[in-house]
């Protein structure tokens, strides 16, 4: 294993301006006894915040009775404020990290797992060799040192394992956490903070009779993506958030492997959206429901000041249909589509089918408290990317998703390390018009599975230009389309069957490899992932 990794790392050097150490290891750099670092900290880099993160096995109490064996990241602040890290102790969640825009950070990652792994900073604009490409996976006993400046605007970013062929299982085991960035613009808004700024990580898991996480590589589970039998919020089942009678900022992350949520308050209160993947919108938006696909984040404003003590509110996922009538659904299912019950029943993928109606968490109004509860009319300014500034304003780069016979592809190719094709080379400092095509023209559809794909691009955040859906898919599309937030900065966009989504994406500052892939983690591991080479 070690040999292979090192050969891959060495190969990768040809793509990166600042190479990492390759086959040579530097024992002296590891902070923790017993770990061997594969790269060096750079001499001229003095971090404002330095954190050591160790990936380890652990047993945590999730259900009553036996503890659950998980993979847990635990951190320690070496330099900088203690508030930069919350270990989320007692849960499988990785630490919540909090930084400010402009800070220089060093993250020292130790791997004490019985497997290779590497962490990726989802949504962050960092150099290619700091991005956690699977080529940088480290073995048990090794350390990877990340150093970068926080260039992103304030927002709810996150991180997770990105190990070749094992991302789904590793994230499922616990290797994912939040990476929250703040900046002055955001702080000037005086949004609810401290205990009224609540991160909520939504995931689904299945447990066996011994309270252990159940995950199978079963074919249907891979094709559809893993669907757990129960919902966990912040690593807890039946999650209840106690709140005070004042306004809150709720930050949701869909950290599930494949489950898509259609979020709504069960009393019909509209969802007030403050922000998405790449931070705050220009102004709040209200929706009856909001779609949240794997990898996406959503910031919500909720004011409890008019609610009586002791009252409860439930956040639900509402029913929706995601099949395409133009496609074949799951092979033999034809136009009846893939709506949950049938999938669940027939394939026994999950007792909680995708697109069914179920509760996610409860909120209980637990105490009286005075707050400043005025929702700002404007949030933070967003510069709209201009089509005329794109390198290819009339020739969008197409990324077409397809799934057939146990393979998941982008533009007819599955993931391969170190396999850059000519159409995957992008000039640095260019703005690109890109379209995600999920069977929009219906062309090869007859043989393909019609599924939604949450498409994610590494590196800088992008903006959505337009969404188009073909006539055959419009009925099902109507059950989700009111819940898309199309404004603001995004790094993951849900592309429904029969849909084409066009985006503008900047590729500034950094050369090297940056991935693009489906964030249904089973699809990603099955090959629905590629690299762009920025040069
Ligand atoms: Cu969150 Cu390459 O992924
Ligand atoms: Cu990412
Ligand atoms: Cu997918």
PDB file of N, CA, C and O in Angstrom, residues 451-510:
ATOM      1  N   UNK A 451     -31.712   9.294 -12.267  1.00  0.00           N
ATOM      2  CA  UNK A 451     -31.527   9.611 -10.854  1.00  0.00           C
ATOM      3  C   UNK A 451     -31.079  11.048 -10.698  1.00  0.00           C
ATOM      4  O   UNK A 451     -30.403  11.575 -11.570  1.00  0.00           O
ATOM      5  N   UNK A 452     -31.413  11.651  -9.563  1.00  0.00           N
ATOM      6  CA  UNK A 452     -30.864  12.981  -9.309  1.00  0.00           C
ATOM      7  C   UNK A 452     -29.379  12.863  -8.945  1.00  0.00           C
ATOM      8  O   UNK A 452     -28.982  11.888  -8.295  1.00  0.00           O
ATOM      9  N   UNK A 453     -28.581  13.824  -9.367  1.00  0.00           N
ATOM     10  CA  UNK A 453     -27.158  13.820  -9.032  1.00  0.00           C
ATOM     11  C   UNK A 453     -26.755  15.182  -8.464  1.00  0.00           C
ATOM     12  O   UNK A 453     -26.826  16.187  -9.170  1.00  0.00           O
ATOM     13  N   UNK A 454     -26.332  15.223  -7.198  1.00  0.00           N
ATOM     14  CA  UNK A 454     -25.824  16.484  -6.640  1.00  0.00           C
ATOM     15  C   UNK A 454     -24.386  16.700  -7.121  1.00  0.00           C
ATOM     16  O   UNK A 454     -23.472  16.042  -6.651  1.00  0.00           O
ATOM     17  N   UNK A 455     -24.201  17.618  -8.058  1.00  0.00           N
ATOM     18  CA  UNK A 455     -22.883  17.785  -8.679  1.00  0.00           C
ATOM     19  C   UNK A 455     -22.065  18.841  -7.949  1.00  0.00           C
ATOM     20  O   UNK A 455     -22.527  19.938  -7.677  1.00  0.00           O
ATOM     21  N   UNK A 456     -20.831  18.483  -7.675  1.00  0.00           N
ATOM     22  CA  UNK A 456     -19.939  19.330  -6.859  1.00  0.00           C
ATOM     23  C   UNK A 456     -18.636  19.579  -7.607  1.00  0.00           C
ATOM     24  O   UNK A 456     -18.104  18.687  -8.257  1.00  0.00           O
ATOM     25  N   UNK A 457     -18.148  20.809  -7.499  1.00  0.00           N
ATOM     26  CA  UNK A 457     -16.846  21.157  -8.070  1.00  0.00           C
ATOM     27  C   UNK A 457     -15.946  21.634  -6.935  1.00  0.00           C
ATOM     28  O   UNK A 457     -16.365  22.435  -6.098  1.00  0.00           O
ATOM     29  N   UNK A 458     -14.730  21.146  -6.912  1.00  0.00           N
ATOM     30  CA  UNK A 458     -13.769  21.621  -5.927  1.00  0.00           C
ATOM     31  C   UNK A 458     -13.300  23.027  -6.310  1.00  0.00           C
ATOM     32  O   UNK A 458     -13.446  23.441  -7.450  1.00  0.00           O
ATOM     33  N   UNK A 459     -12.697  23.707  -5.344  1.00  0.00           N
ATOM     34  CA  UNK A 459     -12.150  25.026  -5.615  1.00  0.00           C
ATOM     35  C   UNK A 459     -13.173  26.108  -5.362  1.00  0.00           C
ATOM     36  O   UNK A 459     -14.014  25.988  -4.475  1.00  0.00           O
ATOM     37  N   UNK A 460     -13.094  27.165  -6.159  1.00  0.00           N
ATOM     38  CA  UNK A 460     -13.939  28.321  -5.919  1.00  0.00           C
ATOM     39  C   UNK A 460     -15.418  28.035  -6.099  1.00  0.00           C
ATOM     40  O   UNK A 460     -15.814  27.185  -6.878  1.00  0.00           O
ATOM     41  N   UNK A 461     -16.229  28.804  -5.397  1.00  0.00           N
ATOM     42  CA  UNK A 461     -17.672  28.701  -5.498  1.00  0.00           C
ATOM     43  C   UNK A 461     -18.138  29.203  -6.868  1.00  0.00           C
ATOM     44  O   UNK A 461     -17.489  30.025  -7.493  1.00  0.00           O
ATOM     45  N   UNK A 462     -19.283  28.707  -7.300  1.00  0.00           N
ATOM     46  CA  UNK A 462     -19.837  29.117  -8.599  1.00  0.00           C
ATOM     47  C   UNK A 462     -21.215  29.753  -8.439  1.00  0.00           C
ATOM     48  O   UNK A 462     -21.761  29.800  -7.338  1.00  0.00           O
ATOM     49  N   UNK A 463     -21.733  30.266  -9.557  1.00  0.00           N
ATOM     50  CA  UNK A 463     -23.096  30.812  -9.566  1.00  0.00           C
ATOM     51  C   UNK A 463     -23.927  30.078 -10.608  1.00  0.00           C
ATOM     52  O   UNK A 463     -23.423  29.702 -11.658  1.00  0.00           O
ATOM     53  N   UNK A 464     -25.214  29.898 -10.294  1.00  0.00           N
ATOM     54  CA  UNK A 464     -26.122  29.217 -11.223  1.00  0.00           C
ATOM     55  C   UNK A 464     -26.654  30.235 -12.228  1.00  0.00           C
ATOM     56  O   UNK A 464     -27.120  31.311 -11.845  1.00  0.00           O
ATOM     57  N   UNK A 465     -26.550  29.903 -13.510  1.00  0.00           N
ATOM     58  CA  UNK A 465     -27.011  30.790 -14.575  1.00  0.00           C
ATOM     59  C   UNK A 465     -28.447  30.440 -14.957  1.00  0.00           C
ATOM     60  O   UNK A 465     -29.315  31.299 -15.048  1.00  0.00           O
ATOM     61  N   UNK A 466     -28.697  29.161 -15.221  1.00  0.00           N
ATOM     62  CA  UNK A 466     -30.078  28.755 -15.527  1.00  0.00           C
ATOM     63  C   UNK A 466     -30.281  27.269 -15.313  1.00  0.00           C
ATOM     64  O   UNK A 466     -29.324  26.489 -15.279  1.00  0.00           O
ATOM     65  N   UNK A 467     -31.559  26.920 -15.165  1.00  0.00           N
ATOM     66  CA  UNK A 467     -31.958  25.515 -15.036  1.00  0.00           C
ATOM     67  C   UNK A 467     -32.989  25.244 -16.114  1.00  0.00           C
ATOM     68  O   UNK A 467     -33.903  26.039 -16.304  1.00  0.00           O
ATOM     69  N   UNK A 468     -32.844  24.136 -16.821  1.00  0.00           N
ATOM     70  CA  UNK A 468     -33.810  23.758 -17.857  1.00  0.00           C
ATOM     71  C   UNK A 468     -34.188  22.306 -17.642  1.00  0.00           C
ATOM     72  O   UNK A 468     -33.338  21.491 -17.306  1.00  0.00           O
ATOM     73  N   UNK A 469     -35.462  21.999 -17.881  1.00  0.00           N
ATOM     74  CA  UNK A 469     -35.886  20.609 -17.717  1.00  0.00           C
ATOM     75  C   UNK A 469     -36.677  20.200 -18.950  1.00  0.00           C
ATOM     76  O   UNK A 469     -37.383  21.026 -19.544  1.00  0.00           O
ATOM     77  N   UNK A 470     -36.524  18.948 -19.375  1.00  0.00           N
ATOM     78  CA  UNK A 470     -37.256  18.529 -20.571  1.00  0.00           C
ATOM     79  C   UNK A 470     -38.718  18.233 -20.237  1.00  0.00           C
ATOM     80  O   UNK A 470     -39.082  18.010 -19.075  1.00  0.00           O
ATOM     81  N   UNK A 471     -39.560  18.261 -21.261  1.00  0.00           N
ATOM     82  CA  UNK A 471     -41.004  18.167 -21.060  1.00  0.00           C
ATOM     83  C   UNK A 471     -41.394  16.877 -20.332  1.00  0.00           C
ATOM     84  O   UNK A 471     -42.239  16.893 -19.436  1.00  0.00           O
ATOM     85  N   UNK A 472     -40.733  15.773 -20.669  1.00  0.00           N
ATOM     86  CA  UNK A 472     -41.085  14.484 -20.075  1.00  0.00           C
ATOM     87  C   UNK A 472     -40.840  14.418 -18.582  1.00  0.00           C
ATOM     88  O   UNK A 472     -41.373  13.555 -17.889  1.00  0.00           O
ATOM     89  N   UNK A 473     -40.011  15.311 -18.051  1.00  0.00           N
ATOM     90  CA  UNK A 473     -39.654  15.244 -16.634  1.00  0.00           C
ATOM     91  C   UNK A 473     -40.333  16.310 -15.797  1.00  0.00           C
ATOM     92  O   UNK A 473     -40.155  16.355 -14.579  1.00  0.00           O
ATOM     93  N   UNK A 474     -41.129  17.162 -16.470  1.00  0.00           N
ATOM     94  CA  UNK A 474     -41.578  18.356 -15.756  1.00  0.00           C
ATOM     95  C   UNK A 474     -42.567  18.067 -14.625  1.00  0.00           C
ATOM     96  O   UNK A 474     -42.611  18.798 -13.645  1.00  0.00           O
ATOM     97  N   UNK A 475     -43.336  16.967 -14.719  1.00  0.00           N
ATOM     98  CA  UNK A 475     -44.292  16.671 -13.643  1.00  0.00           C
ATOM     99  C   UNK A 475     -43.573  16.393 -12.331  1.00  0.00           C
ATOM    100  O   UNK A 475     -43.878  16.985 -11.294  1.00  0.00           O
ATOM    101  N   UNK A 476     -42.618  15.483 -12.386  1.00  0.00           N
ATOM    102  CA  UNK A 476     -41.872  15.150 -11.181  1.00  0.00           C
ATOM    103  C   UNK A 476     -41.047  16.337 -10.703  1.00  0.00           C
ATOM    104  O   UNK A 476     -40.899  16.559  -9.502  1.00  0.00           O
ATOM    105  N   UNK A 477     -40.533  17.075 -11.652  1.00  0.00           N
ATOM    106  CA  UNK A 477     -39.697  18.228 -11.332  1.00  0.00           C
ATOM    107  C   UNK A 477     -40.473  19.240 -10.489  1.00  0.00           C
ATOM    108  O   UNK A 477     -39.917  19.880  -9.597  1.00  0.00           O
ATOM    109  N   UNK A 478     -41.769  19.331 -10.777  1.00  0.00           N
ATOM    110  CA  UNK A 478     -42.601  20.289 -10.046  1.00  0.00           C
ATOM    111  C   UNK A 478     -42.663  19.973  -8.557  1.00  0.00           C
ATOM    112  O   UNK A 478     -42.970  20.836  -7.740  1.00  0.00           O
ATOM    113  N   UNK A 479     -42.346  18.724  -8.174  1.00  0.00           N
ATOM    114  CA  UNK A 479     -42.404  18.384  -6.746  1.00  0.00           C
ATOM    115  C   UNK A 479     -41.147  18.819  -5.985  1.00  0.00           C
ATOM    116  O   UNK A 479     -41.067  18.671  -4.772  1.00  0.00           O
ATOM    117  N   UNK A 480     -40.155  19.335  -6.712  1.00  0.00           N
ATOM    118  CA  UNK A 480     -38.919  19.784  -6.040  1.00  0.00           C
ATOM    119  C   UNK A 480     -38.505  21.211  -6.404  1.00  0.00           C
ATOM    120  O   UNK A 480     -37.799  21.872  -5.636  1.00  0.00           O
ATOM    121  N   UNK A 481     -38.935  21.692  -7.569  1.00  0.00           N
ATOM    122  CA  UNK A 481     -38.329  22.910  -8.126  1.00  0.00           C
ATOM    123  C   UNK A 481     -38.573  24.169  -7.288  1.00  0.00           C
ATOM    124  O   UNK A 481     -37.770  25.093  -7.325  1.00  0.00           O
ATOM    125  N   UNK A 482     -39.657  24.187  -6.508  1.00  0.00           N
ATOM    126  CA  UNK A 482     -39.898  25.354  -5.651  1.00  0.00           C
ATOM    127  C   UNK A 482     -38.902  25.452  -4.501  1.00  0.00           C
ATOM    128  O   UNK A 482     -38.862  26.455  -3.796  1.00  0.00           O
ATOM    129  N   UNK A 483     -38.101  24.426  -4.329  1.00  0.00           N
ATOM    130  CA  UNK A 483     -37.183  24.401  -3.189  1.00  0.00           C
ATOM    131  C   UNK A 483     -35.735  24.597  -3.561  1.00  0.00           C
ATOM    132  O   UNK A 483     -34.841  24.334  -2.752  1.00  0.00           O
ATOM    133  N   UNK A 484     -35.485  25.059  -4.793  1.00  0.00           N
ATOM    134  CA  UNK A 484     -34.099  25.340  -5.175  1.00  0.00           C
ATOM    135  C   UNK A 484     -33.752  26.787  -4.872  1.00  0.00           C
ATOM    136  O   UNK A 484     -34.508  27.692  -5.211  1.00  0.00           O
ATOM    137  N   UNK A 485     -32.609  26.987  -4.254  1.00  0.00           N
ATOM    138  CA  UNK A 485     -32.113  28.349  -4.044  1.00  0.00           C
ATOM    139  C   UNK A 485     -31.086  28.559  -5.151  1.00  0.00           C
ATOM    140  O   UNK A 485     -30.019  27.939  -5.136  1.00  0.00           O
ATOM    141  N   UNK A 486     -31.412  29.386  -6.098  1.00  0.00           N
ATOM    142  CA  UNK A 486     -30.536  29.527  -7.263  1.00  0.00           C
ATOM    143  C   UNK A 486     -29.624  30.736  -7.197  1.00  0.00           C
ATOM    144  O   UNK A 486     -28.816  30.966  -8.081  1.00  0.00           O
ATOM    145  N   UNK A 487     -29.792  31.530  -6.148  1.00  0.00           N
ATOM    146  CA  UNK A 487     -28.934  32.706  -5.997  1.00  0.00           C
ATOM    147  C   UNK A 487     -27.746  32.381  -5.115  1.00  0.00           C
ATOM    148  O   UNK A 487     -27.712  31.344  -4.450  1.00  0.00           O
ATOM    149  N   UNK A 488     -26.799  33.284  -5.084  1.00  0.00           N
ATOM    150  CA  UNK A 488     -25.681  33.146  -4.160  1.00  0.00           C
ATOM    151  C   UNK A 488     -24.574  32.262  -4.698  1.00  0.00           C
ATOM    152  O   UNK A 488     -24.598  31.840  -5.855  1.00  0.00           O
ATOM    153  N   UNK A 489     -23.604  32.019  -3.834  1.00  0.00           N
ATOM    154  CA  UNK A 489     -22.437  31.211  -4.192  1.00  0.00           C
ATOM    155  C   UNK A 489     -22.683  29.764  -3.809  1.00  0.00           C
ATOM    156  O   UNK A 489     -23.103  29.487  -2.698  1.00  0.00           O
ATOM    157  N   UNK A 490     -22.393  28.871  -4.736  1.00  0.00           N
ATOM    158  CA  UNK A 490     -22.667  27.455  -4.500  1.00  0.00           C
ATOM    159  C   UNK A 490     -21.440  26.631  -4.847  1.00  0.00           C
ATOM    160  O   UNK A 490     -20.635  27.026  -5.689  1.00  0.00           O
ATOM    161  N   UNK A 491     -21.366  25.455  -4.232  1.00  0.00           N
ATOM    162  CA  UNK A 491     -20.344  24.508  -4.682  1.00  0.00           C
ATOM    163  C   UNK A 491     -20.948  23.155  -5.044  1.00  0.00           C
ATOM    164  O   UNK A 491     -20.252  22.282  -5.555  1.00  0.00           O
ATOM    165  N   UNK A 492     -22.238  22.982  -4.770  1.00  0.00           N
ATOM    166  CA  UNK A 492     -22.909  21.718  -5.087  1.00  0.00           C
ATOM    167  C   UNK A 492     -24.299  22.063  -5.607  1.00  0.00           C
ATOM    168  O   UNK A 492     -25.010  22.856  -4.977  1.00  0.00           O
ATOM    169  N   UNK A 493     -24.684  21.470  -6.734  1.00  0.00           N
ATOM    170  CA  UNK A 493     -26.013  21.765  -7.260  1.00  0.00           C
ATOM    171  C   UNK A 493     -26.715  20.456  -7.605  1.00  0.00           C
ATOM    172  O   UNK A 493     -26.116  19.548  -8.184  1.00  0.00           O
ATOM    173  N   UNK A 494     -27.983  20.365  -7.191  1.00  0.00           N
ATOM    174  CA  UNK A 494     -28.750  19.152  -7.448  1.00  0.00           C
ATOM    175  C   UNK A 494     -29.275  19.191  -8.883  1.00  0.00           C
ATOM    176  O   UNK A 494     -29.977  20.128  -9.263  1.00  0.00           O
ATOM    177  N   UNK A 495     -28.909  18.186  -9.668  1.00  0.00           N
ATOM    178  CA  UNK A 495     -29.356  18.128 -11.065  1.00  0.00           C
ATOM    179  C   UNK A 495     -30.343  16.970 -11.173  1.00  0.00           C
ATOM    180  O   UNK A 495     -29.972  15.806 -11.016  1.00  0.00           O
ATOM    181  N   UNK A 496     -31.603  17.309 -11.415  1.00  0.00           N
ATOM    182  CA  UNK A 496     -32.664  16.299 -11.428  1.00  0.00           C
ATOM    183  C   UNK A 496     -32.673  15.546 -12.765  1.00  0.00           C
ATOM    184  O   UNK A 496     -32.140  16.031 -13.765  1.00  0.00           O
ATOM    185  N   UNK A 497     -33.301  14.372 -12.808  1.00  0.00           N
ATOM    186  CA  UNK A 497     -33.414  13.646 -14.076  1.00  0.00           C
ATOM    187  C   UNK A 497     -34.104  14.523 -15.123  1.00  0.00           C
ATOM    188  O   UNK A 497     -35.095  15.185 -14.819  1.00  0.00           O
ATOM    189  N   UNK A 498     -33.543  14.551 -16.316  1.00  0.00           N
ATOM    190  CA  UNK A 498     -34.127  15.352 -17.394  1.00  0.00           C
ATOM    191  C   UNK A 498     -33.744  16.823 -17.313  1.00  0.00           C
ATOM    192  O   UNK A 498     -34.242  17.648 -18.079  1.00  0.00           O
ATOM    193  N   UNK A 499     -32.852  17.151 -16.379  1.00  0.00           N
ATOM    194  CA  UNK A 499     -32.522  18.560 -16.176  1.00  0.00           C
ATOM    195  C   UNK A 499     -31.125  18.903 -16.687  1.00  0.00           C
ATOM    196  O   UNK A 499     -30.230  18.056 -16.746  1.00  0.00           O
ATOM    197  N   UNK A 500     -30.970  20.165 -17.051  1.00  0.00           N
ATOM    198  CA  UNK A 500     -29.652  20.706 -17.400  1.00  0.00           C
ATOM    199  C   UNK A 500     -29.463  21.980 -16.584  1.00  0.00           C
ATOM    200  O   UNK A 500     -30.318  22.863 -16.602  1.00  0.00           O
ATOM    201  N   UNK A 501     -28.358  22.051 -15.862  1.00  0.00           N
ATOM    202  CA  UNK A 501     -28.090  23.240 -15.049  1.00  0.00           C
ATOM    203  C   UNK A 501     -26.818  23.894 -15.570  1.00  0.00           C
ATOM    204  O   UNK A 501     -25.780  23.231 -15.712  1.00  0.00           O
ATOM    205  N   UNK A 502     -26.901  25.172 -15.880  1.00  0.00           N
ATOM    206  CA  UNK A 502     -25.747  25.905 -16.406  1.00  0.00           C
ATOM    207  C   UNK A 502     -25.199  26.821 -15.317  1.00  0.00           C
ATOM    208  O   UNK A 502     -25.965  27.524 -14.644  1.00  0.00           O
ATOM    209  N   UNK A 503     -23.895  26.793 -15.170  1.00  0.00           N
ATOM    210  CA  UNK A 503     -23.263  27.593 -14.115  1.00  0.00           C
ATOM    211  C   UNK A 503     -22.083  28.397 -14.684  1.00  0.00           C
ATOM    212  O   UNK A 503     -21.577  28.084 -15.763  1.00  0.00           O
ATOM    213  N   UNK A 504     -21.666  29.406 -13.951  1.00  0.00           N
ATOM    214  CA  UNK A 504     -20.423  30.119 -14.236  1.00  0.00           C
ATOM    215  C   UNK A 504     -19.488  29.869 -13.072  1.00  0.00           C
ATOM    216  O   UNK A 504     -19.849  30.101 -11.907  1.00  0.00           O
ATOM    217  N   UNK A 505     -18.293  29.383 -13.390  1.00  0.00           N
ATOM    218  CA  UNK A 505     -17.365  28.988 -12.311  1.00  0.00           C
ATOM    219  C   UNK A 505     -15.986  29.579 -12.567  1.00  0.00           C
ATOM    220  O   UNK A 505     -15.379  29.331 -13.601  1.00  0.00           O
ATOM    221  N   UNK A 506     -15.489  30.344 -11.607  1.00  0.00           N
ATOM    222  CA  UNK A 506     -14.139  30.887 -11.744  1.00  0.00           C
ATOM    223  C   UNK A 506     -13.079  29.861 -11.333  1.00  0.00           C
ATOM    224  O   UNK A 506     -13.299  29.077 -10.412  1.00  0.00           O
ATOM    225  N   UNK A 507     -11.978  29.861 -12.026  1.00  0.00           N
ATOM    226  CA  UNK A 507     -10.842  28.994 -11.681  1.00  0.00           C
ATOM    227  C   UNK A 507      -9.625  29.883 -11.458  1.00  0.00           C
ATOM    228  O   UNK A 507      -8.708  29.915 -12.275  1.00  0.00           O
ATOM    229  N   UNK A 508      -9.648  30.631 -10.380  1.00  0.00           N
ATOM    230  CA  UNK A 508      -8.584  31.608 -10.133  1.00  0.00           C
ATOM    231  C   UNK A 508      -7.477  31.078  -9.228  1.00  0.00           C
ATOM    232  O   UNK A 508      -7.694  30.146  -8.453  1.00  0.00           O
ATOM    233  N   UNK A 509      -6.359  31.708  -9.330  1.00  0.00           N
ATOM    234  CA  UNK A 509      -5.232  31.614  -8.377  1.00  0.00           C
ATOM    235  C   UNK A 509      -4.411  30.333  -8.376  1.00  0.00           C
ATOM    236  O   UNK A 509      -3.195  30.401  -8.312  1.00  0.00           O
ATOM    237  N   UNK A 510      -5.061  29.181  -8.377  1.00  0.00           N
ATOM    238  CA  UNK A 510      -4.300  27.953  -8.135  1.00  0.00           C
ATOM    239  C   UNK A 510      -4.296  27.012  -9.332  1.00  0.00           C
ATOM    240  O   UNK A 510      -5.337  26.721  -9.909  1.00  0.00           O
TER     241      UNK A 510
END
